[in-house]
Amino acid sequence: QVQLVESGGALVQPGGSLRLSCAASGFTLDGNAIGWFRQGPGKEREAVSCIRSTGGSTFYADSVKGRFTISRDDAKNTVYLQMNSLKPDDTAVYYCAAGRTGPWYIPRFGYEYDYWGQGTQVTVSS
């Protein structure tokens, strides 16, 4: 059974940090582009950060540049999103997604991904 399972979401104060993990089972992340998306209350889903299947090149939404870092450990079949200097506007359900795309392409839209996790809640509040 193909699954992506996110973890690491929590309630954190503004300025704090969290590391989200996304573990894959039933398939290998190697060869897949990975994306982290989020949907805040009353907002549309948006791409936060994405990394191409061959690693290296990444995409970050302007709102998180310099604060978030995406990484992948294909040996552990896991992807991470390190989030620093969190703000109340970062409050959302965070989803990871995986999809097979070209080796040099960074997919940024939800429809480009094949597999999705169930999401993990991140709440930034004092």
mmCIF file of C-alpha atoms in Angstrom:
data_model
loop_
_atom_site.group_PDB
_atom_site.id
_atom_site.type_symbol
_atom_site.label_atom_id
_atom_site.label_comp_id
_atom_site.label_asym_id
_atom_site.label_seq_id
_atom_site.Cartn_x
_atom_site.Cartn_y
_atom_site.Cartn_z
ATOM 1 C CA GLN A 1 0.000 0.000 0.000
ATOM 2 C CA VAL A 2 1.418 3.328 -1.067
ATOM 3 C CA GLN A 3 1.522 5.810 1.786
ATOM 4 C CA LEU A 4 3.034 9.118 2.755
ATOM 5 C CA VAL A 5 2.863 9.907 6.442
ATOM 6 C CA GLU A 6 3.688 13.339 7.793
ATOM 7 C CA SER A 7 4.702 13.990 11.365
ATOM 8 C CA GLY A 8 6.172 16.764 13.454
ATOM 9 C CA GLY A 9 3.327 19.233 13.471
ATOM 10 C CA ALA A 10 2.676 20.991 16.757
ATOM 11 C CA LEU A 11 1.677 24.172 18.532
ATOM 12 C CA VAL A 12 4.662 26.508 18.628
ATOM 13 C CA GLN A 13 5.225 30.105 19.641
ATOM 14 C CA PRO A 14 6.111 32.777 17.082
ATOM 15 C CA GLY A 15 9.813 32.665 16.352
ATOM 16 C CA GLY A 16 10.014 28.985 17.131
ATOM 17 C CA SER A 17 11.099 26.082 14.954
ATOM 18 C CA LEU A 18 9.691 22.766 13.849
ATOM 19 C CA ARG A 19 10.906 19.974 11.622
ATOM 20 C CA LEU A 20 8.287 18.115 9.646
ATOM 21 C CA SER A 21 8.981 14.633 8.363
ATOM 22 C CA CYS A 22 7.321 12.748 5.544
ATOM 23 C CA ALA A 23 7.944 9.012 5.454
ATOM 24 C CA ALA A 24 7.053 6.953 2.412
ATOM 25 C CA SER A 25 6.023 3.318 2.423
ATOM 26 C CA GLY A 26 4.959 1.010 -0.360
ATOM 27 C CA PHE A 27 7.151 2.826 -2.858
ATOM 28 C CA THR A 28 10.510 4.516 -3.029
ATOM 29 C CA LEU A 29 10.903 8.281 -3.027
ATOM 30 C CA ASP A 30 13.992 7.914 -5.194
ATOM 31 C CA GLY A 31 13.053 9.199 -8.628
ATOM 32 C CA ASN A 32 10.151 11.266 -7.314
ATOM 33 C CA ALA A 33 9.936 15.001 -6.949
ATOM 34 C CA ILE A 34 8.700 15.971 -3.494
ATOM 35 C CA GLY A 35 6.583 18.903 -2.503
ATOM 36 C CA TRP A 36 5.389 20.380 0.744
ATOM 37 C CA PHE A 37 2.063 22.168 0.516
ATOM 38 C CA ARG A 38 -0.064 23.875 3.123
ATOM 39 C CA GLN A 39 -3.612 25.022 3.562
ATOM 40 C CA GLY A 40 -4.385 27.594 6.185
ATOM 41 C CA PRO A 41 -7.829 28.369 7.601
ATOM 42 C CA GLY A 42 -9.942 29.985 4.895
ATOM 43 C CA LYS A 43 -7.083 29.834 2.410
ATOM 44 C CA GLU A 44 -6.357 27.869 -0.723
ATOM 45 C CA ARG A 45 -3.704 25.196 -0.747
ATOM 46 C CA GLU A 46 -0.305 26.569 -1.709
ATOM 47 C CA ALA A 47 3.079 25.134 -2.515
ATOM 48 C CA VAL A 48 5.561 25.863 0.247
ATOM 49 C CA SER A 49 8.674 24.096 -0.959
ATOM 50 C CA CYS A 50 9.506 21.524 -3.598
ATOM 51 C CA ILE A 51 12.583 19.568 -4.583
ATOM 52 C CA ARG A 52 13.188 17.828 -7.876
ATOM 53 C CA SER A 53 13.626 14.082 -8.167
ATOM 54 C CA THR A 54 17.378 14.356 -8.615
ATOM 55 C CA GLY A 55 17.736 16.595 -5.577
ATOM 56 C CA GLY A 56 19.707 19.812 -5.529
ATOM 57 C CA SER A 57 17.379 22.356 -7.079
ATOM 58 C CA THR A 58 14.547 23.558 -4.924
ATOM 59 C CA PHE A 59 11.594 25.929 -4.927
ATOM 60 C CA TYR A 60 10.425 28.041 -2.018
ATOM 61 C CA ALA A 61 7.393 30.257 -1.788
ATOM 62 C CA ASP A 62 8.392 33.873 -1.246
ATOM 63 C CA SER A 63 6.704 33.841 2.140
ATOM 64 C CA VAL A 64 9.053 31.160 3.498
ATOM 65 C CA LYS A 65 12.337 31.917 1.732
ATOM 66 C CA GLY A 66 15.197 32.119 4.167
ATOM 67 C CA ARG A 67 13.153 30.450 6.913
ATOM 68 C CA PHE A 68 12.264 26.992 5.594
ATOM 69 C CA THR A 69 14.549 24.308 4.213
ATOM 70 C CA ILE A 70 13.501 21.189 2.349
ATOM 71 C CA SER A 71 15.708 18.133 2.290
ATOM 72 C CA ARG A 72 15.427 14.509 1.312
ATOM 73 C CA ASP A 73 17.072 11.338 2.540
ATOM 74 C CA ASP A 74 16.325 8.723 -0.070
ATOM 75 C CA ALA A 75 18.149 6.076 1.957
ATOM 76 C CA LYS A 76 15.579 6.582 4.729
ATOM 77 C CA ASN A 77 12.760 7.132 2.227
ATOM 78 C CA THR A 78 11.968 10.336 4.089
ATOM 79 C CA VAL A 79 11.676 14.020 3.295
ATOM 80 C CA TYR A 80 11.975 16.859 5.765
ATOM 81 C CA LEU A 81 10.874 20.453 6.061
ATOM 82 C CA GLN A 82 12.842 22.475 8.583
ATOM 83 C CA MET A 83 10.841 25.536 9.576
ATOM 84 C CA ASN A 84 12.500 28.350 11.500
ATOM 85 C CA SER A 85 11.346 31.780 12.637
ATOM 86 C CA LEU A 86 7.759 30.644 12.462
ATOM 87 C CA LYS A 87 5.021 33.225 12.158
ATOM 88 C CA PRO A 88 1.283 33.074 12.893
ATOM 89 C CA ASP A 89 0.696 33.189 9.128
ATOM 90 C CA ASP A 90 2.455 29.817 8.859
ATOM 91 C CA THR A 91 -0.457 28.208 10.701
ATOM 92 C CA ALA A 92 -1.854 25.536 8.397
ATOM 93 C CA VAL A 93 -2.176 21.853 7.699
ATOM 94 C CA TYR A 94 1.002 20.810 5.958
ATOM 95 C CA TYR A 95 0.969 18.078 3.347
ATOM 96 C CA CYS A 96 3.757 16.280 1.566
ATOM 97 C CA ALA A 97 3.353 14.947 -1.924
ATOM 98 C CA ALA A 98 5.398 12.846 -4.334
ATOM 99 C CA GLY A 99 5.294 12.639 -8.085
ATOM 100 C CA ARG A 100 7.285 11.284 -10.968
ATOM 101 C CA THR A 101 8.412 14.140 -13.185
ATOM 102 C CA GLY A 102 11.421 14.876 -15.337
ATOM 103 C CA PRO A 103 14.781 14.760 -13.545
ATOM 104 C CA TRP A 104 15.447 18.467 -13.978
ATOM 105 C CA TYR A 105 11.952 19.778 -13.306
ATOM 106 C CA ILE A 106 10.570 21.100 -10.037
ATOM 107 C CA PRO A 107 6.792 20.633 -9.993
ATOM 108 C CA ARG A 108 4.994 23.409 -8.138
ATOM 109 C CA PHE A 109 1.351 22.568 -8.673
ATOM 110 C CA GLY A 110 -0.719 20.029 -6.836
ATOM 111 C CA TYR A 111 -1.955 18.285 -9.974
ATOM 112 C CA GLU A 112 1.624 17.377 -10.845
ATOM 113 C CA TYR A 113 1.857 15.082 -7.820
ATOM 114 C CA ASP A 114 0.630 11.505 -7.620
ATOM 115 C CA TYR A 115 0.709 10.672 -3.917
ATOM 116 C CA TRP A 116 -0.328 12.739 -0.912
ATOM 117 C CA GLY A 117 -0.058 12.394 2.815
ATOM 118 C CA GLN A 118 -2.887 13.029 5.253
ATOM 119 C CA GLY A 119 -1.397 16.229 6.605
ATOM 120 C CA THR A 120 -0.017 17.451 9.901
ATOM 121 C CA GLN A 121 -1.245 20.522 11.781
ATOM 122 C CA VAL A 122 1.139 23.366 12.495
ATOM 123 C CA THR A 123 -0.169 26.126 14.725
ATOM 124 C CA VAL A 124 1.918 29.198 15.471
ATOM 125 C CA SER A 125 0.478 31.160 18.334
ATOM 126 C CA SER A 126 1.466 32.756 21.604
#
